[in-house]
GROMACS .gro file of C-alpha atoms in nm:
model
  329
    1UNK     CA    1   6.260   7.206  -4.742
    2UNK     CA    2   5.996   7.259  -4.452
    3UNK     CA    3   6.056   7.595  -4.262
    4UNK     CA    4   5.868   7.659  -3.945
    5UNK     CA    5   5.768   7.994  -3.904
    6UNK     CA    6   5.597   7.942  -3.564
    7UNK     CA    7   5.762   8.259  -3.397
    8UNK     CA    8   5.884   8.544  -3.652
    9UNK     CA    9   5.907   8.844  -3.484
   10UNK     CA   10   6.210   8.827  -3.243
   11UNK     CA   11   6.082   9.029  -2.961
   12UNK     CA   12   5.835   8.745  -2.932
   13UNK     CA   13   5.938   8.459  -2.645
   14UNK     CA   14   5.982   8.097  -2.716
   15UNK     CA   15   5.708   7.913  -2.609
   16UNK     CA   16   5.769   7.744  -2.295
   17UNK     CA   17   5.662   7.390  -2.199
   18UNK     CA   18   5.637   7.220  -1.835
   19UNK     CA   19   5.616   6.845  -1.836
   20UNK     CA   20   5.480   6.709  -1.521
   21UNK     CA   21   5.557   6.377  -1.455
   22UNK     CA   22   5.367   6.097  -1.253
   23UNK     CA   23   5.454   5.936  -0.946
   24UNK     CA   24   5.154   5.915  -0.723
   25UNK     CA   25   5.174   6.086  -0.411
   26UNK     CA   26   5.533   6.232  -0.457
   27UNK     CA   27   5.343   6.422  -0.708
   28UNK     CA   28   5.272   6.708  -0.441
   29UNK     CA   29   5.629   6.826  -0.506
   30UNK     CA   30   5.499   6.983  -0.802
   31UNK     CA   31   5.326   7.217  -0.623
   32UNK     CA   32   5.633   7.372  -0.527
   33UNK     CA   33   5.833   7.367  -0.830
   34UNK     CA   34   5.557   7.563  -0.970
   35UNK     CA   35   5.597   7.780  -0.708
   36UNK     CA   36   5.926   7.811  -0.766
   37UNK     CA   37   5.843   7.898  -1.119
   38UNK     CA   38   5.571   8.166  -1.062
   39UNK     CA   39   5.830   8.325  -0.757
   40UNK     CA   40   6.097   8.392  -1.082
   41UNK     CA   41   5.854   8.518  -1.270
   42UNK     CA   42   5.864   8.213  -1.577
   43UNK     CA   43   5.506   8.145  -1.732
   44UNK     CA   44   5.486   7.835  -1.868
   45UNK     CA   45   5.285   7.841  -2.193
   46UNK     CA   46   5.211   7.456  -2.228
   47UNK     CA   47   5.144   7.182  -1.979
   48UNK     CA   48   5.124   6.811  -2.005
   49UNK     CA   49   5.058   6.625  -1.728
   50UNK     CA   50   5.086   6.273  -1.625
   51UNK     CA   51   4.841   6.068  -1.355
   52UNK     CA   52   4.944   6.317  -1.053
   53UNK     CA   53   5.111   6.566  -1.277
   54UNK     CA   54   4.795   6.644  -1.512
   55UNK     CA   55   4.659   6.664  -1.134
   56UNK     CA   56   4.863   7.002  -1.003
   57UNK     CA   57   4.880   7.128  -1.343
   58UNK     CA   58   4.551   7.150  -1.430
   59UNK     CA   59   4.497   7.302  -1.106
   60UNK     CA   60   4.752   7.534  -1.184
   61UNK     CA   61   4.589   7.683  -1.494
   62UNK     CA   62   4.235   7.675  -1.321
   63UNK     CA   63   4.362   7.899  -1.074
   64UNK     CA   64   4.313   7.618  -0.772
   65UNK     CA   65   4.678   7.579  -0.682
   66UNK     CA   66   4.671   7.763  -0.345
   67UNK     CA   67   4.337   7.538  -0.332
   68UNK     CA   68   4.480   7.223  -0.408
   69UNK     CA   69   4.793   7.303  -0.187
   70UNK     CA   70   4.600   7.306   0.152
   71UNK     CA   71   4.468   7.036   0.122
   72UNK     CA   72   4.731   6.831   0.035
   73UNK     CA   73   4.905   6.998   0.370
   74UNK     CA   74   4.564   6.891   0.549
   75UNK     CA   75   4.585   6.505   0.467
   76UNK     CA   76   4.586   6.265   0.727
   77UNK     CA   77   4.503   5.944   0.773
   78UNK     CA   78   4.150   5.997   0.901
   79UNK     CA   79   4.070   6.224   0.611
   80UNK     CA   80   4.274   5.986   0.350
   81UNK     CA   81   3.989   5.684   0.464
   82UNK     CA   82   3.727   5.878   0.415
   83UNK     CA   83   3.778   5.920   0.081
   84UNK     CA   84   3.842   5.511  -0.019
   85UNK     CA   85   3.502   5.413  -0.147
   86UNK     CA   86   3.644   5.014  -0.158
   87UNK     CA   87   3.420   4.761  -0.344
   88UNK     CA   88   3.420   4.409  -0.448
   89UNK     CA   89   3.413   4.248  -0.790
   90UNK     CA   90   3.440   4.596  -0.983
   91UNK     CA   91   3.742   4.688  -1.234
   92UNK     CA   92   3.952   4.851  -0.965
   93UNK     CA   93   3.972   4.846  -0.580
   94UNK     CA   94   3.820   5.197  -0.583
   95UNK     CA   95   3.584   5.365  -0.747
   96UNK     CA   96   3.730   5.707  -0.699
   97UNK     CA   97   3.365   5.891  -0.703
   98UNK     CA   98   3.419   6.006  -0.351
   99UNK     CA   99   3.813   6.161  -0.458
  100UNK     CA  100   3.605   6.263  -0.807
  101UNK     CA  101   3.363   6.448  -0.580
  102UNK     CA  102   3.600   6.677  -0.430
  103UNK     CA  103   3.773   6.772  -0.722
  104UNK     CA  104   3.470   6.880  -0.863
  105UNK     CA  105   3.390   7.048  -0.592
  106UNK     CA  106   3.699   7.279  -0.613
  107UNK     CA  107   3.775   7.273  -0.975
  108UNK     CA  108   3.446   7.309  -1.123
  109UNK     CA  109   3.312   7.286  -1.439
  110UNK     CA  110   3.569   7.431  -1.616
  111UNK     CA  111   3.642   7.274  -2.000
  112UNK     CA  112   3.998   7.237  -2.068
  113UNK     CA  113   3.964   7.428  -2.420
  114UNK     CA  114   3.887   7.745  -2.182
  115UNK     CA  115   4.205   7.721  -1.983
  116UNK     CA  116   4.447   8.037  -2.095
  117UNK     CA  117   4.704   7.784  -2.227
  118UNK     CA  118   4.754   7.479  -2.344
  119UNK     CA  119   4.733   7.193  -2.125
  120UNK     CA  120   4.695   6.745  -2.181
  121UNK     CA  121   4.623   6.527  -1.973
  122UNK     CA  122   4.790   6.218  -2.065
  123UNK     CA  123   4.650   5.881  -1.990
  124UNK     CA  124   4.630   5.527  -2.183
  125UNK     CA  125   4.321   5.373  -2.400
  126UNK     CA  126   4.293   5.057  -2.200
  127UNK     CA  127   4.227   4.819  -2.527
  128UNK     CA  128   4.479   4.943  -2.749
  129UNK     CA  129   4.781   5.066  -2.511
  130UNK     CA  130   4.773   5.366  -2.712
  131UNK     CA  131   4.889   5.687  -2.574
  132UNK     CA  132   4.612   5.937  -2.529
  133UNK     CA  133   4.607   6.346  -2.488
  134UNK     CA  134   4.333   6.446  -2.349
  135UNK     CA  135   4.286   6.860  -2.476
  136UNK     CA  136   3.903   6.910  -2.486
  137UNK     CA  137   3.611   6.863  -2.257
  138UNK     CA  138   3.557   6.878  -1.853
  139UNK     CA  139   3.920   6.897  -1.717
  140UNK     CA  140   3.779   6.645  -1.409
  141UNK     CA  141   3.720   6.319  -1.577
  142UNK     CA  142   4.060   6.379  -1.785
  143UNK     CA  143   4.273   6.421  -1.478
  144UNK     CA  144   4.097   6.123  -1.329
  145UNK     CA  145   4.181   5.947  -1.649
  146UNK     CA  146   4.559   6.048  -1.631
  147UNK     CA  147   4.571   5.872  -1.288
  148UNK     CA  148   4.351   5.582  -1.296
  149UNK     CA  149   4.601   5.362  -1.181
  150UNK     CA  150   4.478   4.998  -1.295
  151UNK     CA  151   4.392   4.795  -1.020
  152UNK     CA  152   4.352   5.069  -0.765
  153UNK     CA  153   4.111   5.254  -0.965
  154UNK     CA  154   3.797   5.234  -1.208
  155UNK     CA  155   3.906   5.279  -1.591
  156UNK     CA  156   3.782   5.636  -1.675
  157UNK     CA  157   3.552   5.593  -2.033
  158UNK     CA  158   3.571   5.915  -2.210
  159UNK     CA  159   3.447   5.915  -2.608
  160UNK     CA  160   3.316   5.567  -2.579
  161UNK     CA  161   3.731   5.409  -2.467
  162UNK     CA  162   3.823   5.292  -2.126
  163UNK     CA  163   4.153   5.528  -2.004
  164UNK     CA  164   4.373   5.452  -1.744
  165UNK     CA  165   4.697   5.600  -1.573
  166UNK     CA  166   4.961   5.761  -1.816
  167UNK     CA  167   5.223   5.693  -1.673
  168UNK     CA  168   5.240   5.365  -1.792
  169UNK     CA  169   5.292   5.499  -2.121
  170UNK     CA  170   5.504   5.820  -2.111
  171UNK     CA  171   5.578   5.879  -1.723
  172UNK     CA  172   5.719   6.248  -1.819
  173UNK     CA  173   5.529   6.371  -2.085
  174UNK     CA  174   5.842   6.613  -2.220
  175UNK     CA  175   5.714   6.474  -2.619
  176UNK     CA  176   5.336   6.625  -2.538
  177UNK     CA  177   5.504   7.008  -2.483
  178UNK     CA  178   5.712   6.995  -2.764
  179UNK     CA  179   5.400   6.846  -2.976
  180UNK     CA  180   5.198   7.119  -2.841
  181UNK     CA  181   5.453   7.375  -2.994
  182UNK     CA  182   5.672   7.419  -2.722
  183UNK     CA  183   6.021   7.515  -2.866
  184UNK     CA  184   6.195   7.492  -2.483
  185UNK     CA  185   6.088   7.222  -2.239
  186UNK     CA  186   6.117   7.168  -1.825
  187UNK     CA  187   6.013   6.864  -1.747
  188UNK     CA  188   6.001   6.766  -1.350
  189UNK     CA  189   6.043   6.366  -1.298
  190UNK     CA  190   5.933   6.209  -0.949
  191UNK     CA  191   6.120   5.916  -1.024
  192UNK     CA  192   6.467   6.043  -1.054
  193UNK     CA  193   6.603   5.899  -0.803
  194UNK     CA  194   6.451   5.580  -0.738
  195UNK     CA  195   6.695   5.331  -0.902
  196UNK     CA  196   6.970   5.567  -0.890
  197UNK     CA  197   7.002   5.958  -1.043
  198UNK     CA  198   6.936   6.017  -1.358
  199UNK     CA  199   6.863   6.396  -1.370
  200UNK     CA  200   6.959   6.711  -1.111
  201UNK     CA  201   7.209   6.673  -0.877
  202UNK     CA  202   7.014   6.874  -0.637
  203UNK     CA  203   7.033   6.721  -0.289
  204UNK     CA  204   6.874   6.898   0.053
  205UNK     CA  205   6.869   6.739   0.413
  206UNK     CA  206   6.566   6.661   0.578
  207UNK     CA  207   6.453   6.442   0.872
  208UNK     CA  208   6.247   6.162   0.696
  209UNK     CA  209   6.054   6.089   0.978
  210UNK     CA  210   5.775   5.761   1.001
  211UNK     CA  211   5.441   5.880   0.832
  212UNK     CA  212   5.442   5.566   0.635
  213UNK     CA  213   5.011   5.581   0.630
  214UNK     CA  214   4.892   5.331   0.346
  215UNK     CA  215   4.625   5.378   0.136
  216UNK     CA  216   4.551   5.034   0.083
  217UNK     CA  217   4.615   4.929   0.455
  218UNK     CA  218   4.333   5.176   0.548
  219UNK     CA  219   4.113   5.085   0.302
  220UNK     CA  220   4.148   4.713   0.390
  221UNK     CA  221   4.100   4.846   0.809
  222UNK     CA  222   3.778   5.016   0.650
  223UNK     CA  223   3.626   4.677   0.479
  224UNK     CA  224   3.746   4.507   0.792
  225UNK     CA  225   3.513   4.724   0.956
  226UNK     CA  226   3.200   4.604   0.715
  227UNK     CA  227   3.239   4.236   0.579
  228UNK     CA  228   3.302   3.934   0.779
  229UNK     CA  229   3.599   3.800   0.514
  230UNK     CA  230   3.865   3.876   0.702
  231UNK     CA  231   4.117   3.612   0.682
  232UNK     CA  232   4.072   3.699   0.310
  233UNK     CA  233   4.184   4.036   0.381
  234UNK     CA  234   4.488   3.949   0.559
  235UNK     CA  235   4.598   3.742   0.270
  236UNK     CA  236   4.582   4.036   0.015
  237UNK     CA  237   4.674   4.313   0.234
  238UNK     CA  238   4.841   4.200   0.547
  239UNK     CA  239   5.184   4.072   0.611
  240UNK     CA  240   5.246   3.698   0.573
  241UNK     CA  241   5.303   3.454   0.878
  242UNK     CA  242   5.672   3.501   0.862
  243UNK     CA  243   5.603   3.903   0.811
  244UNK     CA  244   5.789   3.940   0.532
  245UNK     CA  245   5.598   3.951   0.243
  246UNK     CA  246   5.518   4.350   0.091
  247UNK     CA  247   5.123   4.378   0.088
  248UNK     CA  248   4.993   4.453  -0.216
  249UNK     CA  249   5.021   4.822  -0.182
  250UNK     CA  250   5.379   4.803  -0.203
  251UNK     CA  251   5.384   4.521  -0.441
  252UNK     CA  252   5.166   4.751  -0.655
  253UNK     CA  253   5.388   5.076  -0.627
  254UNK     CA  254   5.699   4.890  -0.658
  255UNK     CA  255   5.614   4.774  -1.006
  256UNK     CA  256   5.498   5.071  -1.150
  257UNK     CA  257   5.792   5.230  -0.970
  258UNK     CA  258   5.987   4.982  -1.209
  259UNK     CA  259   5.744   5.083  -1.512
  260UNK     CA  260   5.805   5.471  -1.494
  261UNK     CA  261   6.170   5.424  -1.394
  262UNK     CA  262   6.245   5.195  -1.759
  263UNK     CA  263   6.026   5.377  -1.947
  264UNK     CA  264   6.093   5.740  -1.868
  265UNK     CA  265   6.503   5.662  -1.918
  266UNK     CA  266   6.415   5.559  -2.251
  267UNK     CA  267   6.185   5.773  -2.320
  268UNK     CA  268   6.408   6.064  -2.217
  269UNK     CA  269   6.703   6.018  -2.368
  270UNK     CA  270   6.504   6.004  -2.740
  271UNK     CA  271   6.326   6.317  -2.632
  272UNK     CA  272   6.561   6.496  -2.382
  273UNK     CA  273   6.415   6.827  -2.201
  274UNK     CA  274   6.597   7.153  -2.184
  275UNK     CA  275   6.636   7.179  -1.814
  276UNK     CA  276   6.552   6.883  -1.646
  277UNK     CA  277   6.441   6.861  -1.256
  278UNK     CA  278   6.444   6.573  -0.969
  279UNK     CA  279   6.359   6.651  -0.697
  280UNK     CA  280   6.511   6.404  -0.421
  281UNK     CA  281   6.190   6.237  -0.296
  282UNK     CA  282   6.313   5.866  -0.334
  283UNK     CA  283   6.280   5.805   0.006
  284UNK     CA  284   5.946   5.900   0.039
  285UNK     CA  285   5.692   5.615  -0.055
  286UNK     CA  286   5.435   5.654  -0.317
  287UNK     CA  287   5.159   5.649  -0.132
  288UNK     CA  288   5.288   5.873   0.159
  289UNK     CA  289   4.994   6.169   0.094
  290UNK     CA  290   5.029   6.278   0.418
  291UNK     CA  291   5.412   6.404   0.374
  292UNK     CA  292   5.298   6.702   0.159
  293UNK     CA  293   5.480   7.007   0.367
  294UNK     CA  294   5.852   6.788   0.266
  295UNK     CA  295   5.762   6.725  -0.091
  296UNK     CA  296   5.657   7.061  -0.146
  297UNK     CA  297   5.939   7.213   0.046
  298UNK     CA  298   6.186   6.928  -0.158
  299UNK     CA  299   5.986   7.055  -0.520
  300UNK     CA  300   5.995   7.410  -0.419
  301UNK     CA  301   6.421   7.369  -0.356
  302UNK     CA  302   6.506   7.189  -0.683
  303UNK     CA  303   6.324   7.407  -0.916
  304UNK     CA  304   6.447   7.685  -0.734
  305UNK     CA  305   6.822   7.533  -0.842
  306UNK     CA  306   6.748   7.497  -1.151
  307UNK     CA  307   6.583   7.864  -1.245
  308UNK     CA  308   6.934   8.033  -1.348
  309UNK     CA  309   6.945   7.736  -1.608
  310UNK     CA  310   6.620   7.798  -1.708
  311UNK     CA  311   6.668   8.187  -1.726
  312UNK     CA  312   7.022   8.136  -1.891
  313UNK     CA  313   6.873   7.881  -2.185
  314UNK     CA  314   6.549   8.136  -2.199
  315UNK     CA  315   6.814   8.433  -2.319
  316UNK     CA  316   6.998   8.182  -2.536
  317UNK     CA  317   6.649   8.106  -2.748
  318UNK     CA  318   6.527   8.475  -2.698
  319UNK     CA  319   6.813   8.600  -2.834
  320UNK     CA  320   6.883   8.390  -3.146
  321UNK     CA  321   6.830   8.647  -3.437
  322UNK     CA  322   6.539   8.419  -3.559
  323UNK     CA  323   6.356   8.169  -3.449
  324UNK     CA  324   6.282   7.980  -3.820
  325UNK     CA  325   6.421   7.688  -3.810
  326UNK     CA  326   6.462   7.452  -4.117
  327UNK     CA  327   6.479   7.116  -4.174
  328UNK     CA  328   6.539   6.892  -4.467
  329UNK     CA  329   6.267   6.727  -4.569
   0.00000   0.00000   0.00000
């Protein structure tokens, strides 16, 4: 018989878990469903994150949210080209020191063991495909590991093994909380709605509008700018001839929309969450950074649906006369 006696006293609360999931720049909309969160008054205890998720958490419990949230709302596309430092022949078509630099500038030094909760970053040891929480040491380099998306940016090495994105390997992290020792989970997916719902029903109209700036398009207008191989660059990044072949941006986002989309489905339904949130964001591209103010507003509207659930499952697990549960072993 194994008992767990995490919580004994019943006035004490369940600990609480947030799972923030990856999904490049739709990942802004966690911004608001943590402001959602805070505006009810729920505190998660935990937080794993994943590429852009281990991103607005860990802001989150270094107290850089508001931080982090203006300048997502100041992107544009002259600001988003100044930070692609492009180079040839490396591991990745960016180095991400120039990105790197301004998260340290606003996060710090601070050590993830001196957050006042829990918190992983998760991201992927390159050589093994193993799945990697990152708990310990300077929070930068492990958020840059959660979202070192291979091929647009430098593996991370951290303790001697080369990370990359997370989200290739567990694109919700809802199995980090619960490892972590949370007993009731949220988890916020990016992708829920990309191939079809498979979470909240939550739906909101907005005017999509044509922002459609391109990460790799500007960084390939950038090198244009520098190196005489142009014709090269049309063939990588441009459009074909016949103009309709995706450039490699999309190609690129496409698949690992594919990637999250499998994996999180099964993933998910091994390891449900309690309350589960989507916000509607399909529409909006993955590299779209400069459409913060609609996926906040769209993050900020689904938690906010969800938050009776949340409360109503909270009461259900604070009221249960104990909170031992047993399992046979």
């Amino acid at each position: 018989m194994r008992i767990d006696t995490t919580l004994t006293g019943q006035n004490k609360t369940p600990p609480l878990g947030l799972a923030l999931g990856g999904g490049v720049a739709r990942g802004w909309a966690h911004i608001g469903a943590i402001r959602a969160l805070i505006e009810a008054g729920i505190r998660p205890d935990i937080i794993a994150g994943t590429s852009i998720g281990a991103l607005v958490g860990g802001a989150y419990l270094a107290g850089k949210l508001d931080v982090l949230e203006d300048w997502a709302r100041s992107l544009n596309r002259r600001r988003m080209m100044s930070y692609m430092d492009v180079r040839w022949g490396g591991s990745g078509f960016m180095r991400g020191e120039r990105l790197a630099r301004v998260l340290r500038h606003y996060m710090g030094d601070v050590n993830i063991e001196d957050l006042d909760r829990k918190y992983a970053a998760v991201t992927c040891d390159l050589r093994t495909g193993y799945e990697v929480w990152l708990q310990r040491g300077p929070i930068v380099p492990a958020i840059r590991a959660s979202y070192a998306l291979p091929g647009a940016f430098e593996p991370i090495k951290i303790d001697g093994r080369h990370m990359i994105d997370g989200a290739l390997v567990n694109p919700v992290p809802v199995s980090a909380c619960r490892a972590l020792g949370a007993h009731m989970v949220i988890a916020v997916s990016l992708n829920g709605d990309a191939f079809g719902p498979i979470g909240s029903s939550h739906e909101m109209d907005f005017d999509e509008g044509d922002d459609t700036a391109d990460p790799f398009e500007l960084a390939s207008q950038s090198l244009n700018k520098l190196r005489p191989d142009r014709l090269l660059l049309k063939s990588m990044m441009g459009e074909n001839k016949g103009g309709n072949a995706p450039k490699i941006g999309s190609v690129m986002m496409g698949t690992l929309n594919i990637v999250m989309d499998r994996i999180s489905r099964s993933r998910l339904a091994g390891d449900p969450p309690d309350v589960f949130v989507a916000p509607r964001i399909g529409h909006i591209g993955m590299l779209e950074f400069t459409k913060a103010d609609e996926l906040i507003e769209r993050g900020y509207r689904a938690m906010q649906h969800e938050i009776p659930l949340i409360k109503s499952v909270m009461d259900v697990m604070h009221q249960m006369p104990s909170a031992v549960t047993e399992s046979k072993s």
